Amino acid sequence: KHRAPAGSVPAVELKLQRIGAWCGTAMIVLFSVFFSGIGKLWPPLGPKDSAAEVTDFLVTENVWVRLGIAGSMLVAALALPFHAAIVLRIRRVEGQFGMLSLTQLLAAAVCTPAFIFSLIALATAAFRPSERGAEITQAFNDMFWLWFIGIVGTLVVQNTTLAIASFIDTTEPTTFPRWYGYLNIWVMMLSLPGCVVVMMNDGPLAWNGVFAFYIPGLALVTWMIVTSVVISRSITAQEAAERHAATAQ
C-alpha cells in the first residue's frame, strides 16, 4: 500500500465529505416532496387566514399534513452532514479551525435544530385540531411559520462565511471558486426579507409573500444544490492532486 503524503487527507475522509455534500441536495429534494407534496403545505396558509380556516385545513387534510411533517422532520436531519462538509471545506481554506469555520459551525448548530423544532410546532397544531379551541391551533400555526421563515439570520451568517472563504481561498486545487462567493452574497441578500415576517400580516413581506417565502425559498434550493456540486468537484480535484503527489514520492 502507498502511504499518504504528509498533510494529505485520508481517502475515506474525502469520500465521507462528498457524501455529506450530496446530503444537502437529497435533503432539499426529499423535504420538498414531504412538505409540499405529501403534506400539502405549499402554498402556505396566510397570516390573514382566520382561526377557523386554519383549523378546517388541518382537520380536512390531517393525515396528509401529519405524514408530511413526520417525513420532513426525518429528512431535515440530512442537513447535519451537509453542514459538516461545509465546515470542513472552510477549514481547508483556513488551514485549521479558524474564525470562519467555527462561525459556520455555530450557525449550523443553531439552524438545523431550530428548523426541526419549528416543525414540532406545526405538528402540535395538526395533532388534534378538532379537540381544542381554533385560536390555540392558529397560535401554533403562527408560531411555526414565523419560526420557519424568520430564522434567516443563521443562513445569512452561513452565506457570509462562505463568501469570505471563497474570496480568500488560496488552496491548490481551489476549494471554493470565486463566483461561488458572489452566489452566496446574492443568496444572503435574497434571504434577508425573511427577518421581517414578524412585522407583516399581509403583502409580499408576509410569511407567504413573494419576497419573504418564494424568492428566498428558490434561493435556498439553488444554493444547496450548487453547494453540493461545488464541494463534490473540489473533492474530486483534491483527490486527483493527492494521488499525483503520492505517485511522485
PDB file of C-alpha atoms in Angstrom:
ATOM      1  CA  LYS A   1       0.000   0.000   0.000  1.00  0.00           C
ATOM      2  CA  HIS A   2       1.125   3.546  -0.700  1.00  0.00           C
ATOM      3  CA  ARG A   3       1.357   5.715   2.369  1.00  0.00           C
ATOM      4  CA  ALA A   4      -0.445   9.054   2.043  1.00  0.00           C
ATOM      5  CA  PRO A   5       1.913  12.044   1.856  1.00  0.00           C
ATOM      6  CA  ALA A   6       2.239  14.230   4.952  1.00  0.00           C
ATOM      7  CA  GLY A   7      -0.569  16.762   5.259  1.00  0.00           C
ATOM      8  CA  SER A   8      -2.912  14.847   2.964  1.00  0.00           C
ATOM      9  CA  VAL A   9      -6.480  13.933   3.871  1.00  0.00           C
ATOM     10  CA  PRO A  10      -7.336  10.205   4.129  1.00  0.00           C
ATOM     11  CA  ALA A  11      -9.262   8.967   1.092  1.00  0.00           C
ATOM     12  CA  VAL A  12     -12.133   7.705   3.233  1.00  0.00           C
ATOM     13  CA  GLU A  13     -12.499  11.168   4.813  1.00  0.00           C
ATOM     14  CA  LEU A  14     -12.840  12.791   1.398  1.00  0.00           C
ATOM     15  CA  LYS A  15     -15.433  10.196   0.396  1.00  0.00           C
ATOM     16  CA  LEU A  16     -17.412  10.948   3.569  1.00  0.00           C
ATOM     17  CA  GLN A  17     -17.206  14.676   2.864  1.00  0.00           C
ATOM     18  CA  ARG A  18     -18.583  14.062  -0.632  1.00  0.00           C
ATOM     19  CA  ILE A  19     -21.465  12.059   0.818  1.00  0.00           C
ATOM     20  CA  GLY A  20     -22.112  14.877   3.281  1.00  0.00           C
ATOM     21  CA  ALA A  21     -22.145  17.409   0.456  1.00  0.00           C
ATOM     22  CA  TRP A  22     -24.757  15.478  -1.529  1.00  0.00           C
ATOM     23  CA  CYS A  23     -26.863  15.071   1.619  1.00  0.00           C
ATOM     24  CA  GLY A  24     -27.763  18.739   1.091  1.00  0.00           C
ATOM     25  CA  THR A  25     -29.328  18.068  -2.297  1.00  0.00           C
ATOM     26  CA  ALA A  26     -31.014  14.903  -1.011  1.00  0.00           C
ATOM     27  CA  MET A  27     -32.394  16.819   1.957  1.00  0.00           C
ATOM     28  CA  ILE A  28     -33.927  19.684  -0.018  1.00  0.00           C
ATOM     29  CA  VAL A  29     -35.460  17.359  -2.635  1.00  0.00           C
ATOM     30  CA  LEU A  30     -36.955  14.957  -0.086  1.00  0.00           C
ATOM     31  CA  PHE A  31     -38.080  17.804   2.158  1.00  0.00           C
ATOM     32  CA  SER A  32     -39.921  19.387  -0.787  1.00  0.00           C
ATOM     33  CA  VAL A  33     -41.641  16.074  -1.515  1.00  0.00           C
ATOM     34  CA  PHE A  34     -42.805  15.591   2.075  1.00  0.00           C
ATOM     35  CA  PHE A  35     -43.581  19.209   2.951  1.00  0.00           C
ATOM     36  CA  SER A  36     -45.101  20.474  -0.295  1.00  0.00           C
ATOM     37  CA  GLY A  37     -46.301  17.302  -1.997  1.00  0.00           C
ATOM     38  CA  ILE A  38     -47.436  14.893   0.695  1.00  0.00           C
ATOM     39  CA  GLY A  39     -48.116  17.462   3.433  1.00  0.00           C
ATOM     40  CA  LYS A  40     -49.943  19.880   1.101  1.00  0.00           C
ATOM     41  CA  LEU A  41     -48.260  22.803   2.885  1.00  0.00           C
ATOM     42  CA  TRP A  42     -47.411  24.623  -0.338  1.00  0.00           C
ATOM     43  CA  PRO A  43     -48.645  27.240  -0.985  1.00  0.00           C
ATOM     44  CA  PRO A  44     -48.611  28.156   2.709  1.00  0.00           C
ATOM     45  CA  LEU A  45     -51.550  29.229   4.805  1.00  0.00           C
ATOM     46  CA  GLY A  46     -51.550  33.025   5.091  1.00  0.00           C
ATOM     47  CA  PRO A  47     -51.281  35.269   8.157  1.00  0.00           C
ATOM     48  CA  LYS A  48     -54.703  36.727   7.295  1.00  0.00           C
ATOM     49  CA  ASP A  49     -56.402  33.321   7.396  1.00  0.00           C
ATOM     50  CA  SER A  50     -58.838  33.069  10.287  1.00  0.00           C
ATOM     51  CA  ALA A  51     -58.509  30.574  13.119  1.00  0.00           C
ATOM     52  CA  ALA A  52     -61.454  28.656  11.644  1.00  0.00           C
ATOM     53  CA  GLU A  53     -59.808  28.470   8.205  1.00  0.00           C
ATOM     54  CA  VAL A  54     -56.535  27.201   9.657  1.00  0.00           C
ATOM     55  CA  THR A  55     -58.329  24.595  11.762  1.00  0.00           C
ATOM     56  CA  ASP A  56     -60.556  23.475   8.876  1.00  0.00           C
ATOM     57  CA  PHE A  57     -57.498  22.880   6.693  1.00  0.00           C
ATOM     58  CA  LEU A  58     -55.691  20.882   9.379  1.00  0.00           C
ATOM     59  CA  VAL A  59     -58.795  18.806  10.095  1.00  0.00           C
ATOM     60  CA  THR A  60     -59.605  18.139   6.431  1.00  0.00           C
ATOM     61  CA  GLU A  61     -56.029  17.273   5.409  1.00  0.00           C
ATOM     62  CA  ASN A  62     -54.967  15.921   8.798  1.00  0.00           C
ATOM     63  CA  VAL A  63     -53.474  12.583   7.758  1.00  0.00           C
ATOM     64  CA  TRP A  64     -51.521  14.076   4.856  1.00  0.00           C
ATOM     65  CA  VAL A  65     -50.272  17.049   6.872  1.00  0.00           C
ATOM     66  CA  ARG A  66     -49.073  14.851   9.736  1.00  0.00           C
ATOM     67  CA  LEU A  67     -47.416  12.385   7.362  1.00  0.00           C
ATOM     68  CA  GLY A  68     -45.715  15.252   5.546  1.00  0.00           C
ATOM     69  CA  ILE A  69     -44.462  16.759   8.805  1.00  0.00           C
ATOM     70  CA  ALA A  70     -43.141  13.398  10.020  1.00  0.00           C
ATOM     71  CA  GLY A  71     -41.193  12.880   6.814  1.00  0.00           C
ATOM     72  CA  SER A  72     -39.965  16.477   6.803  1.00  0.00           C
ATOM     73  CA  MET A  73     -38.580  16.195  10.337  1.00  0.00           C
ATOM     74  CA  LEU A  74     -36.791  12.968   9.423  1.00  0.00           C
ATOM     75  CA  VAL A  75     -35.116  14.181   6.225  1.00  0.00           C
ATOM     76  CA  ALA A  76     -34.245  17.569   7.748  1.00  0.00           C
ATOM     77  CA  ALA A  77     -31.547  15.724   9.704  1.00  0.00           C
ATOM     78  CA  LEU A  78     -29.686  15.243   6.405  1.00  0.00           C
ATOM     79  CA  ALA A  79     -28.667  18.878   6.769  1.00  0.00           C
ATOM     80  CA  LEU A  80     -26.282  17.821   9.574  1.00  0.00           C
ATOM     81  CA  PRO A  81     -23.699  16.009   7.389  1.00  0.00           C
ATOM     82  CA  PHE A  82     -24.194  18.675   4.709  1.00  0.00           C
ATOM     83  CA  HIS A  83     -23.220  21.427   7.128  1.00  0.00           C
ATOM     84  CA  ALA A  84     -20.356  19.305   8.460  1.00  0.00           C
ATOM     85  CA  ALA A  85     -18.939  19.037   4.935  1.00  0.00           C
ATOM     86  CA  ILE A  86     -19.172  22.823   4.526  1.00  0.00           C
ATOM     87  CA  VAL A  87     -17.335  23.394   7.820  1.00  0.00           C
ATOM     88  CA  LEU A  88     -14.540  21.008   6.849  1.00  0.00           C
ATOM     89  CA  ARG A  89     -14.104  22.602   3.423  1.00  0.00           C
ATOM     90  CA  ILE A  90     -13.860  26.046   5.029  1.00  0.00           C
ATOM     91  CA  ARG A  91     -11.315  24.587   7.430  1.00  0.00           C
ATOM     92  CA  ARG A  92      -9.255  23.545   4.400  1.00  0.00           C
ATOM     93  CA  VAL A  93      -9.266  27.158   3.209  1.00  0.00           C
ATOM     94  CA  GLU A  94      -8.134  28.396   6.635  1.00  0.00           C
ATOM     95  CA  GLY A  95      -5.593  25.606   7.165  1.00  0.00           C
ATOM     96  CA  GLN A  96      -7.029  24.942  10.626  1.00  0.00           C
ATOM     97  CA  PHE A  97     -10.220  25.555  12.569  1.00  0.00           C
ATOM     98  CA  GLY A  98     -10.399  29.339  12.499  1.00  0.00           C
ATOM     99  CA  MET A  99     -12.901  32.155  12.777  1.00  0.00           C
ATOM    100  CA  LEU A 100     -14.804  31.335   9.576  1.00  0.00           C
ATOM    101  CA  SER A 101     -15.103  27.582  10.117  1.00  0.00           C
ATOM    102  CA  LEU A 102     -16.111  27.961  13.772  1.00  0.00           C
ATOM    103  CA  THR A 103     -18.676  30.657  12.941  1.00  0.00           C
ATOM    104  CA  GLN A 104     -20.091  28.390  10.242  1.00  0.00           C
ATOM    105  CA  LEU A 105     -20.196  25.526  12.750  1.00  0.00           C
ATOM    106  CA  LEU A 106     -22.086  27.575  15.347  1.00  0.00           C
ATOM    107  CA  ALA A 107     -24.572  28.905  12.771  1.00  0.00           C
ATOM    108  CA  ALA A 108     -25.233  25.381  11.502  1.00  0.00           C
ATOM    109  CA  ALA A 109     -25.575  24.080  15.064  1.00  0.00           C
ATOM    110  CA  VAL A 110     -28.390  26.585  15.627  1.00  0.00           C
ATOM    111  CA  CYS A 111     -30.043  26.417  12.196  1.00  0.00           C
ATOM    112  CA  THR A 112     -30.711  22.701  11.791  1.00  0.00           C
ATOM    113  CA  PRO A 113     -32.196  22.011  15.273  1.00  0.00           C
ATOM    114  CA  ALA A 114     -34.282  25.192  15.063  1.00  0.00           C
ATOM    115  CA  PHE A 115     -35.505  24.118  11.634  1.00  0.00           C
ATOM    116  CA  ILE A 116     -36.635  20.773  13.059  1.00  0.00           C
ATOM    117  CA  PHE A 117     -38.105  22.311  16.227  1.00  0.00           C
ATOM    118  CA  SER A 118     -40.243  24.683  14.150  1.00  0.00           C
ATOM    119  CA  LEU A 119     -41.849  21.632  12.538  1.00  0.00           C
ATOM    120  CA  ILE A 120     -42.764  20.352  16.003  1.00  0.00           C
ATOM    121  CA  ALA A 121     -44.899  23.488  16.470  1.00  0.00           C
ATOM    122  CA  LEU A 122     -46.808  22.653  13.284  1.00  0.00           C
ATOM    123  CA  ALA A 123     -47.036  19.004  14.336  1.00  0.00           C
ATOM    124  CA  THR A 124     -48.640  20.190  17.577  1.00  0.00           C
ATOM    125  CA  ALA A 125     -51.168  22.269  15.636  1.00  0.00           C
ATOM    126  CA  ALA A 126     -52.057  19.265  13.461  1.00  0.00           C
ATOM    127  CA  PHE A 127     -52.049  16.668  16.242  1.00  0.00           C
ATOM    128  CA  ARG A 128     -55.639  17.146  17.456  1.00  0.00           C
ATOM    129  CA  PRO A 129     -57.065  20.298  15.858  1.00  0.00           C
ATOM    130  CA  SER A 130     -60.691  19.213  16.321  1.00  0.00           C
ATOM    131  CA  GLU A 131     -60.306  18.752  20.087  1.00  0.00           C
ATOM    132  CA  ARG A 132     -59.241  22.266  21.125  1.00  0.00           C
ATOM    133  CA  GLY A 133     -60.128  25.889  20.500  1.00  0.00           C
ATOM    134  CA  ALA A 134     -59.381  27.112  16.976  1.00  0.00           C
ATOM    135  CA  GLU A 135     -57.363  30.047  18.350  1.00  0.00           C
ATOM    136  CA  ILE A 136     -54.897  27.663  20.009  1.00  0.00           C
ATOM    137  CA  THR A 137     -54.394  25.778  16.752  1.00  0.00           C
ATOM    138  CA  GLN A 138     -53.940  29.086  14.951  1.00  0.00           C
ATOM    139  CA  ALA A 139     -51.328  30.170  17.519  1.00  0.00           C
ATOM    140  CA  PHE A 140     -49.238  27.035  16.912  1.00  0.00           C
ATOM    141  CA  ASN A 141     -49.582  27.540  13.163  1.00  0.00           C
ATOM    142  CA  ASP A 142     -48.444  31.171  13.546  1.00  0.00           C
ATOM    143  CA  MET A 143     -45.511  30.038  15.668  1.00  0.00           C
ATOM    144  CA  PHE A 144     -44.410  27.574  13.005  1.00  0.00           C
ATOM    145  CA  TRP A 145     -44.444  29.980  10.077  1.00  0.00           C
ATOM    146  CA  LEU A 146     -42.829  32.856  11.990  1.00  0.00           C
ATOM    147  CA  TRP A 147     -40.103  30.495  13.199  1.00  0.00           C
ATOM    148  CA  PHE A 148     -39.700  28.604   9.906  1.00  0.00           C
ATOM    149  CA  ILE A 149     -39.304  31.752   7.799  1.00  0.00           C
ATOM    150  CA  GLY A 150     -37.858  34.118  10.387  1.00  0.00           C
ATOM    151  CA  ILE A 151     -34.733  32.100  11.237  1.00  0.00           C
ATOM    152  CA  VAL A 152     -32.879  33.506   8.214  1.00  0.00           C
ATOM    153  CA  GLY A 153     -30.232  35.111  10.426  1.00  0.00           C
ATOM    154  CA  THR A 154     -28.310  31.846  10.750  1.00  0.00           C
ATOM    155  CA  LEU A 155     -28.438  31.314   6.975  1.00  0.00           C
ATOM    156  CA  VAL A 156     -27.172  34.855   6.402  1.00  0.00           C
ATOM    157  CA  VAL A 157     -24.188  34.116   8.655  1.00  0.00           C
ATOM    158  CA  GLN A 158     -23.507  30.859   6.793  1.00  0.00           C
ATOM    159  CA  ASN A 159     -23.634  32.594   3.408  1.00  0.00           C
ATOM    160  CA  THR A 160     -21.364  35.363   4.661  1.00  0.00           C
ATOM    161  CA  THR A 161     -18.677  32.995   5.954  1.00  0.00           C
ATOM    162  CA  LEU A 162     -18.776  31.022   2.698  1.00  0.00           C
ATOM    163  CA  ALA A 163     -18.478  34.214   0.649  1.00  0.00           C
ATOM    164  CA  ILE A 164     -15.441  35.344   2.641  1.00  0.00           C
ATOM    165  CA  ALA A 165     -13.883  31.871   2.408  1.00  0.00           C
ATOM    166  CA  SER A 166     -14.331  31.948  -1.368  1.00  0.00           C
ATOM    167  CA  PHE A 167     -12.653  35.353  -1.690  1.00  0.00           C
ATOM    168  CA  ILE A 168      -9.633  34.469   0.487  1.00  0.00           C
ATOM    169  CA  ASP A 169      -9.187  30.930  -0.850  1.00  0.00           C
ATOM    170  CA  THR A 170      -5.569  30.260  -1.868  1.00  0.00           C
ATOM    171  CA  THR A 171      -5.723  26.454  -1.695  1.00  0.00           C
ATOM    172  CA  GLU A 172      -4.470  24.350  -4.573  1.00  0.00           C
ATOM    173  CA  PRO A 173      -6.568  22.960  -6.053  1.00  0.00           C
ATOM    174  CA  THR A 174      -9.173  25.616  -5.264  1.00  0.00           C
ATOM    175  CA  THR A 175     -11.745  24.740  -2.620  1.00  0.00           C
ATOM    176  CA  PHE A 176     -14.337  27.420  -3.453  1.00  0.00           C
ATOM    177  CA  PRO A 177     -14.334  29.227  -6.822  1.00  0.00           C
ATOM    178  CA  ARG A 178     -14.676  32.997  -6.650  1.00  0.00           C
ATOM    179  CA  TRP A 179     -18.051  33.013  -8.418  1.00  0.00           C
ATOM    180  CA  TYR A 180     -19.400  30.861  -5.572  1.00  0.00           C
ATOM    181  CA  GLY A 181     -18.611  33.705  -3.180  1.00  0.00           C
ATOM    182  CA  TYR A 182     -20.765  36.076  -5.229  1.00  0.00           C
ATOM    183  CA  LEU A 183     -23.543  33.477  -5.325  1.00  0.00           C
ATOM    184  CA  ASN A 184     -23.514  33.376  -1.517  1.00  0.00           C
ATOM    185  CA  ILE A 185     -23.783  37.163  -1.383  1.00  0.00           C
ATOM    186  CA  TRP A 186     -26.840  37.062  -3.659  1.00  0.00           C
ATOM    187  CA  VAL A 187     -28.457  34.271  -1.629  1.00  0.00           C
ATOM    188  CA  MET A 188     -27.766  36.225   1.575  1.00  0.00           C
ATOM    189  CA  MET A 189     -29.391  39.374   0.170  1.00  0.00           C
ATOM    190  CA  LEU A 190     -32.397  37.490  -1.199  1.00  0.00           C
ATOM    191  CA  SER A 191     -32.901  35.778   2.182  1.00  0.00           C
ATOM    192  CA  LEU A 192     -32.881  38.952   4.288  1.00  0.00           C
ATOM    193  CA  PRO A 193     -36.605  39.827   3.812  1.00  0.00           C
ATOM    194  CA  GLY A 194     -37.485  36.740   5.838  1.00  0.00           C
ATOM    195  CA  CYS A 195     -36.463  38.509   9.034  1.00  0.00           C
ATOM    196  CA  VAL A 196     -39.385  40.975   8.810  1.00  0.00           C
ATOM    197  CA  VAL A 197     -42.210  38.411   8.677  1.00  0.00           C
ATOM    198  CA  VAL A 198     -42.919  39.122  12.356  1.00  0.00           C
ATOM    199  CA  MET A 199     -43.947  42.653  11.337  1.00  0.00           C
ATOM    200  CA  MET A 200     -46.123  41.877   8.303  1.00  0.00           C
ATOM    201  CA  ASN A 201     -49.602  40.365   8.299  1.00  0.00           C
ATOM    202  CA  ASP A 202     -50.111  40.750   4.547  1.00  0.00           C
ATOM    203  CA  GLY A 203     -48.304  41.600   1.347  1.00  0.00           C
ATOM    204  CA  PRO A 204     -45.019  40.491  -0.288  1.00  0.00           C
ATOM    205  CA  LEU A 205     -43.118  40.561   3.026  1.00  0.00           C
ATOM    206  CA  ALA A 206     -45.616  38.398   4.936  1.00  0.00           C
ATOM    207  CA  TRP A 207     -44.601  34.801   5.566  1.00  0.00           C
ATOM    208  CA  ASN A 208     -46.469  33.697   2.422  1.00  0.00           C
ATOM    209  CA  GLY A 209     -45.273  36.660   0.351  1.00  0.00           C
ATOM    210  CA  VAL A 210     -43.098  36.606  -2.749  1.00  0.00           C
ATOM    211  CA  PHE A 211     -40.137  38.394  -1.098  1.00  0.00           C
ATOM    212  CA  ALA A 212     -40.238  36.504   2.212  1.00  0.00           C
ATOM    213  CA  PHE A 213     -41.185  32.992   1.062  1.00  0.00           C
ATOM    214  CA  TYR A 214     -40.977  32.297  -2.672  1.00  0.00           C
ATOM    215  CA  ILE A 215     -37.778  34.116  -3.658  1.00  0.00           C
ATOM    216  CA  PRO A 216     -35.791  33.114  -0.538  1.00  0.00           C
ATOM    217  CA  GLY A 217     -37.076  29.554  -0.932  1.00  0.00           C
ATOM    218  CA  LEU A 218     -35.887  29.384  -4.532  1.00  0.00           C
ATOM    219  CA  ALA A 219     -32.549  30.909  -3.490  1.00  0.00           C
ATOM    220  CA  LEU A 220     -32.128  28.308  -0.727  1.00  0.00           C
ATOM    221  CA  VAL A 221     -32.875  25.386  -3.041  1.00  0.00           C
ATOM    222  CA  THR A 222     -30.437  26.730  -5.636  1.00  0.00           C
ATOM    223  CA  TRP A 223     -27.743  27.322  -3.008  1.00  0.00           C
ATOM    224  CA  MET A 224     -27.983  23.829  -1.530  1.00  0.00           C
ATOM    225  CA  ILE A 225     -27.764  22.108  -4.915  1.00  0.00           C
ATOM    226  CA  VAL A 226     -24.929  24.336  -6.149  1.00  0.00           C
ATOM    227  CA  THR A 227     -23.046  23.874  -2.878  1.00  0.00           C
ATOM    228  CA  SER A 228     -23.260  20.090  -3.270  1.00  0.00           C
ATOM    229  CA  VAL A 229     -21.806  20.370  -6.773  1.00  0.00           C
ATOM    230  CA  VAL A 230     -19.044  22.825  -5.776  1.00  0.00           C
ATOM    231  CA  ILE A 231     -17.872  20.722  -2.837  1.00  0.00           C
ATOM    232  CA  SER A 232     -18.017  17.498  -4.837  1.00  0.00           C
ATOM    233  CA  ARG A 233     -15.913  18.993  -7.653  1.00  0.00           C
ATOM    234  CA  SER A 234     -13.450  20.414  -5.127  1.00  0.00           C
ATOM    235  CA  ILE A 235     -13.045  17.000  -3.502  1.00  0.00           C
ATOM    236  CA  THR A 236     -12.536  15.324  -6.889  1.00  0.00           C
ATOM    237  CA  ALA A 237      -9.781  17.809  -7.712  1.00  0.00           C
ATOM    238  CA  GLN A 238      -8.181  17.313  -4.283  1.00  0.00           C
ATOM    239  CA  GLU A 239      -8.258  13.529  -4.678  1.00  0.00           C
ATOM    240  CA  ALA A 240      -6.543  13.795  -8.056  1.00  0.00           C
ATOM    241  CA  ALA A 241      -3.877  16.124  -6.641  1.00  0.00           C
ATOM    242  CA  GLU A 242      -3.171  13.820  -3.707  1.00  0.00           C
ATOM    243  CA  ARG A 243      -2.938  10.768  -5.957  1.00  0.00           C
ATOM    244  CA  HIS A 244      -0.442  12.646  -8.100  1.00  0.00           C
ATOM    245  CA  ALA A 245       1.552  13.661  -5.009  1.00  0.00           C
ATOM    246  CA  ALA A 246       1.580  10.081  -3.713  1.00  0.00           C
ATOM    247  CA  THR A 247       2.765   8.768  -7.085  1.00  0.00           C
ATOM    248  CA  ALA A 248       5.521  11.358  -7.251  1.00  0.00           C
ATOM    249  CA  GLN A 249       7.014  10.241  -3.919  1.00  0.00           C
TER     250      GLN A 249
END
